Amino acid sequence: GMCALLVVTVTLSPVAAAARSGNDVTGEDAYPPLWDLAPGNLLGFPVKDNKIVINAWNYQDRLGVYKSLLNASAKYFGAFGPQNSGNILWGLPLQHGWQFRTGRLADPSGVTSCGYENEEYLCLSVRSWWSCMNYYLAIIPFLGAVEAGLFGQLPYEIEILPPEEQKDDFCYSVKDCWSHMPELMDDWKAFFEVNNFSSFKLDDALGLMWKAHTTSIAYALPKFQDRLKYLSDPEANFGKDWANAVDFIAATHFCTDLPTTNNFQAFLPQRMLVEGDVLPSISDFSPQQNKVLVSLRALYKANKLTGGLLLKLWQKAMSTEAGREIGRKLMEGLTSS
């Protein structure tokens, strides 16, 4: 376990150095793009045929799903920061906002104008690897929360609209998702159980959330492998590196509140990677952003080279509260300004 701690520390130390020279994100930039325009509760969505209709392939609607989750759970996180800033669900919409802002949710195949043209810029492409992966970190948690009773007794059923193609890759209602992916739904429902929230320890809540988060990614990764072909090799590699890094971050029960997530995201690439982007010398990226990408690549390669043993050892090192505290201190090194 300590060996894994050492390897990951050495691998990520350039990231820590990079992040320490970054700035805190404050003001309006702290929120995802168009946050104020997204529905803040479920009755802010259209109701048709006695169903609340959510278009999961529209950025504003998907953002509204997150906003509804944050608002419905706000009362449980009041002690952890003003104006719901201590809510650990912030990590999800902030990631989605970063993906939207950097063009990662648009159609990378160029076949459609989804995500590009004036009236299409809110469109989330079903050909986008990031957009499809994010579905499993937006709609599935949301339906798990509905099932767990986070929103109380709803006056209407929920209907999630399907994409125009590849419909079988997704599920669209609580019942549908339970029948297709019970383990995922079970993990998210366990996190959102209201009786957990009423008397939880933050470390326990983070443990349940990260367990559900990593289960979602593990389920979605093989399913959307074919979407990587639309991306440049550097961007496809970065996607795989990022998914791998999440497992290491999750093991520390890293706190995904508003300020911590914003500081953590500040060193992620602010555009899609393209052919010709060669690490560690991408000219329009800062030295810090280049270092981060190199570190994530190294972590992915080290874990793959060991057949996943590095992650297993890291998880063992993080299996106690004391171990996780060391792991978080390392991660917080990544985000201290």
XYZ file of C-alpha atoms in Angstrom:
337
model
C 0.000 0.000 0.000
C 2.753 2.470 0.924
C 4.604 1.532 -2.278
C 1.521 2.540 -4.291
C 1.284 5.766 -2.289
C 4.884 6.555 -3.217
C 4.394 5.784 -6.926
C 1.231 7.875 -7.183
C 2.839 10.724 -5.204
C 5.853 10.796 -7.540
C 3.607 10.559 -10.612
C 1.299 13.350 -9.508
C 3.900 15.700 -7.986
C 4.123 17.809 -11.197
C 0.345 18.226 -10.979
C 0.654 19.484 -7.421
C 3.342 21.972 -8.407
C 1.222 23.120 -11.338
C -1.899 23.613 -9.282
C -0.133 25.499 -6.520
C 0.695 28.209 -9.041
C -2.939 28.469 -10.196
C -5.613 30.896 -9.033
C -8.808 30.332 -7.088
C -11.959 30.463 -9.196
C -14.411 32.985 -7.819
C -17.544 34.917 -8.771
C -19.670 33.901 -11.744
C -16.869 31.736 -13.131
C -17.383 29.434 -10.153
C -20.621 28.076 -11.687
C -21.207 26.047 -14.853
C -22.055 28.078 -18.006
C -25.773 29.113 -18.136
C -26.329 27.929 -14.553
C -28.847 30.719 -13.856
C -30.972 29.702 -16.873
C -31.338 26.020 -15.898
C -34.551 24.862 -14.110
C -33.998 24.766 -10.338
C -36.629 22.143 -9.524
C -38.536 19.393 -11.302
C -41.655 21.482 -11.867
C -39.501 23.877 -13.899
C -39.434 21.265 -16.689
C -42.312 20.924 -19.181
C -45.194 18.632 -18.169
C -46.852 16.624 -20.939
C -49.409 13.798 -20.610
C -48.956 13.861 -16.821
C -45.195 13.383 -17.158
C -42.286 15.697 -16.361
C -40.368 15.646 -19.645
C -36.578 16.040 -19.531
C -34.480 16.256 -22.693
C -31.227 14.673 -21.548
C -29.614 15.673 -24.879
C -29.995 19.384 -24.187
C -27.282 21.004 -22.064
C -29.697 23.257 -20.171
C -32.013 20.340 -19.285
C -29.140 18.145 -18.105
C -27.857 21.095 -16.083
C -31.376 21.478 -14.638
C -31.238 17.858 -13.453
C -28.070 18.680 -11.501
C -29.510 21.940 -10.170
C -32.618 20.097 -8.935
C -30.412 17.540 -7.149
C -28.346 20.279 -5.509
C -31.410 22.250 -4.399
C -33.246 19.177 -3.080
C -30.212 18.083 -1.021
C -29.149 21.595 0.105
C -30.673 21.288 3.593
C -28.377 18.383 4.414
C -25.174 20.268 3.562
C -25.859 23.614 5.270
C -23.186 23.005 7.909
C -20.444 22.550 5.325
C -20.464 25.975 3.653
C -22.622 29.034 2.882
C -25.152 29.046 0.014
C -24.888 25.273 -0.487
C -21.195 25.614 -1.502
C -20.327 22.653 0.757
C -22.641 20.269 -1.145
C -20.531 17.374 -2.444
C -22.730 17.045 -5.541
C -21.077 20.142 -7.097
C -18.417 17.960 -8.709
C -20.931 16.573 -11.218
C -22.350 19.784 -12.764
C -18.943 21.502 -12.666
C -17.435 18.654 -14.703
C -20.359 18.866 -17.121
C -19.894 22.639 -17.403
C -16.179 22.210 -18.158
C -17.030 19.658 -20.867
C -19.573 22.055 -22.410
C -17.266 25.080 -22.268
C -14.406 23.193 -23.936
C -16.505 21.779 -26.798
C -16.347 18.188 -25.603
C -20.124 17.627 -25.766
C -20.517 18.615 -29.448
C -20.542 16.107 -32.337
C -16.862 15.206 -32.894
C -17.658 13.259 -36.089
C -18.698 16.393 -37.992
C -21.762 14.564 -39.361
C -24.270 16.832 -37.565
C -24.241 20.425 -36.312
C -25.105 19.250 -32.777
C -23.294 21.460 -30.304
C -22.104 23.976 -32.904
C -24.591 26.208 -34.693
C -26.701 28.965 -33.137
C -29.841 27.016 -32.256
C -27.867 23.775 -31.878
C -25.237 24.963 -29.408
C -27.151 23.494 -26.438
C -27.363 20.109 -28.191
C -25.416 17.253 -26.556
C -24.222 14.785 -29.172
C -24.812 11.064 -28.775
C -21.582 10.662 -30.825
C -19.579 12.487 -28.152
C -17.711 10.117 -25.819
C -17.813 12.737 -23.048
C -21.543 13.363 -23.495
C -22.384 9.644 -23.340
C -20.132 8.985 -20.343
C -21.726 11.965 -18.572
C -25.242 10.539 -19.088
C -24.300 7.863 -16.564
C -23.203 10.574 -14.110
C -26.321 12.712 -14.592
C -29.480 10.800 -15.481
C -28.656 7.615 -13.543
C -27.855 9.495 -10.282
C -30.981 11.598 -10.806
C -33.270 8.570 -11.228
C -31.569 6.939 -8.220
C -32.429 10.067 -6.202
C -36.057 9.954 -7.410
C -36.282 6.326 -6.300
C -34.637 7.135 -2.945
C -37.306 9.747 -2.224
C -35.053 12.827 -2.329
C -37.810 14.787 -4.116
C -40.619 13.422 -1.956
C -43.870 12.318 -3.600
C -43.865 13.684 -7.146
C -47.210 14.641 -8.735
C -46.047 13.270 -12.114
C -43.917 10.477 -13.537
C -40.527 11.334 -15.031
C -39.900 10.846 -18.738
C -36.368 11.109 -20.127
C -36.282 11.723 -23.881
C -34.038 9.389 -25.908
C -31.376 10.564 -28.386
C -32.061 10.341 -32.124
C -29.756 7.317 -32.539
C -28.018 4.669 -30.379
C -31.111 4.560 -28.145
C -30.288 1.134 -26.699
C -27.180 2.503 -24.972
C -29.304 4.331 -22.390
C -32.282 3.895 -20.067
C -35.113 6.410 -19.643
C -37.132 5.836 -16.459
C -36.674 4.517 -12.935
C -38.247 1.172 -13.912
C -36.282 0.918 -17.172
C -32.961 1.667 -15.449
C -33.644 -0.784 -12.599
C -34.242 -3.578 -15.095
C -31.152 -2.801 -17.200
C -28.576 -1.707 -14.630
C -29.694 -2.610 -11.082
C -26.195 -2.318 -9.581
C -25.797 1.291 -10.752
C -29.255 2.283 -9.576
C -28.682 0.526 -6.259
C -25.433 2.414 -5.625
C -26.931 5.825 -6.432
C -30.097 5.083 -4.455
C -27.921 4.085 -1.473
C -26.151 7.442 -1.636
C -29.396 9.432 -1.879
C -31.331 7.591 0.854
C -32.728 10.436 2.908
C -32.187 8.615 6.211
C -28.439 8.531 5.343
C -28.461 12.273 4.791
C -30.208 13.150 8.032
C -27.286 12.007 10.225
C -24.292 11.384 8.011
C -20.548 11.741 8.465
C -19.030 13.566 5.490
C -16.463 10.808 4.919
C -19.249 8.183 4.757
C -21.308 10.271 2.332
C -18.254 10.812 0.109
C -17.542 7.066 0.224
C -21.064 6.224 -0.988
C -20.980 8.923 -3.673
C -17.589 7.893 -5.056
C -18.603 4.215 -5.042
C -21.618 5.072 -7.229
C -19.511 7.417 -9.379
C -16.836 4.827 -10.168
C -19.469 2.115 -10.775
C -21.095 4.405 -13.360
C -17.782 4.999 -15.140
C -16.831 1.307 -15.073
C -20.209 0.426 -16.618
C -20.071 3.139 -19.281
C -16.411 2.797 -20.374
C -16.717 -0.440 -22.410
C -20.147 0.627 -23.691
C -18.793 3.813 -25.291
C -15.408 2.542 -26.449
C -16.641 2.967 -30.046
C -17.170 6.727 -29.523
C -13.410 7.228 -29.021
C -12.863 6.685 -32.764
C -14.369 10.133 -33.445
C -11.699 11.825 -31.313
C -8.095 12.676 -32.130
C -5.563 10.254 -30.606
C -4.419 12.835 -28.006
C -8.029 13.559 -26.945
C -8.973 9.852 -26.825
C -5.900 9.186 -24.672
C -6.804 12.080 -22.385
C -10.340 10.679 -21.964
C -8.947 7.290 -20.922
C -6.356 8.940 -18.655
C -9.079 10.997 -16.959
C -11.370 7.988 -16.384
C -8.412 6.106 -14.864
C -7.473 9.045 -12.606
C -11.017 9.212 -11.216
C -10.521 5.783 -9.602
C -7.428 7.055 -7.767
C -9.186 10.272 -6.711
C -12.285 8.352 -5.561
C -10.268 6.127 -3.219
C -9.276 9.182 -1.144
C -12.936 10.255 -0.670
C -11.873 13.550 -2.243
C -14.282 16.357 -1.349
C -16.248 17.524 -4.406
C -17.743 20.708 -2.983
C -17.887 23.958 -5.003
C -14.536 25.596 -4.097
C -12.465 22.397 -4.042
C -13.788 21.139 -7.396
C -13.250 24.526 -9.027
C -9.642 24.696 -7.847
C -9.088 21.117 -8.994
C -10.531 21.761 -12.461
C -8.512 24.919 -13.054
C -5.622 22.977 -14.576
C -7.654 20.807 -16.988
C -7.258 21.520 -20.737
C -9.502 24.360 -21.875
C -10.016 22.971 -25.383
C -10.189 19.602 -27.142
C -6.823 18.026 -27.911
C -6.088 17.650 -31.628
C -3.649 15.738 -33.833
C -0.299 17.483 -33.559
C -0.686 18.184 -29.825
C 2.485 16.584 -28.447
C 3.117 16.394 -24.714
C 4.702 18.113 -22.882
C 4.965 20.972 -25.377
C 1.441 21.972 -26.494
C 2.147 25.588 -27.374
C -1.162 27.208 -26.358
C -1.306 25.306 -23.036
C 0.477 26.614 -19.967
C 3.480 24.637 -18.682
C 1.219 23.608 -15.784
C -1.495 22.219 -18.097
C 1.142 20.306 -20.061
C 2.535 18.853 -16.813
C -0.914 17.755 -15.690
C -1.575 15.899 -18.939
C 1.854 14.209 -18.737
C 1.161 13.127 -15.140
C -2.282 11.691 -15.962
C -0.777 9.787 -18.927
C 1.990 8.397 -16.691
C -0.547 7.276 -14.072
C -2.635 5.509 -16.743
C 0.435 3.748 -18.192
C 1.741 2.711 -14.755
C -1.623 1.242 -13.807
C -1.972 -0.560 -17.136
C 1.592 -1.895 -16.957
C 0.833 -3.450 -13.561
C -2.462 -4.927 -14.764
C -4.403 -2.669 -12.414
C -2.265 -3.656 -9.405
C -1.215 -0.042 -8.769
C -4.856 0.964 -8.294
C -5.522 -2.039 -6.017
C -2.528 -1.155 -3.833
C -3.574 2.497 -3.754
C -7.110 1.521 -2.730
C -5.634 -0.644 0.044
C -3.548 2.299 1.254
C -6.729 4.416 1.231
C -8.841 1.859 3.130
C -8.496 3.655 6.488
C -9.440 7.196 7.460
C -5.777 7.936 8.238
C -4.696 6.641 4.825
C -7.379 8.671 3.061
C -6.249 11.772 4.913
C -2.740 11.317 3.492
C -4.240 10.714 0.045
C -6.415 13.821 0.278
C -3.459 15.929 1.397
C -1.713 14.843 -1.778
C -4.812 15.706 -3.845
C -5.238 19.002 -1.998
C -1.655 19.772 -2.987
C -3.056 19.699 -6.508
C -5.561 22.403 -5.662
C -3.819 24.702 -3.195
C -3.246 28.109 -4.703
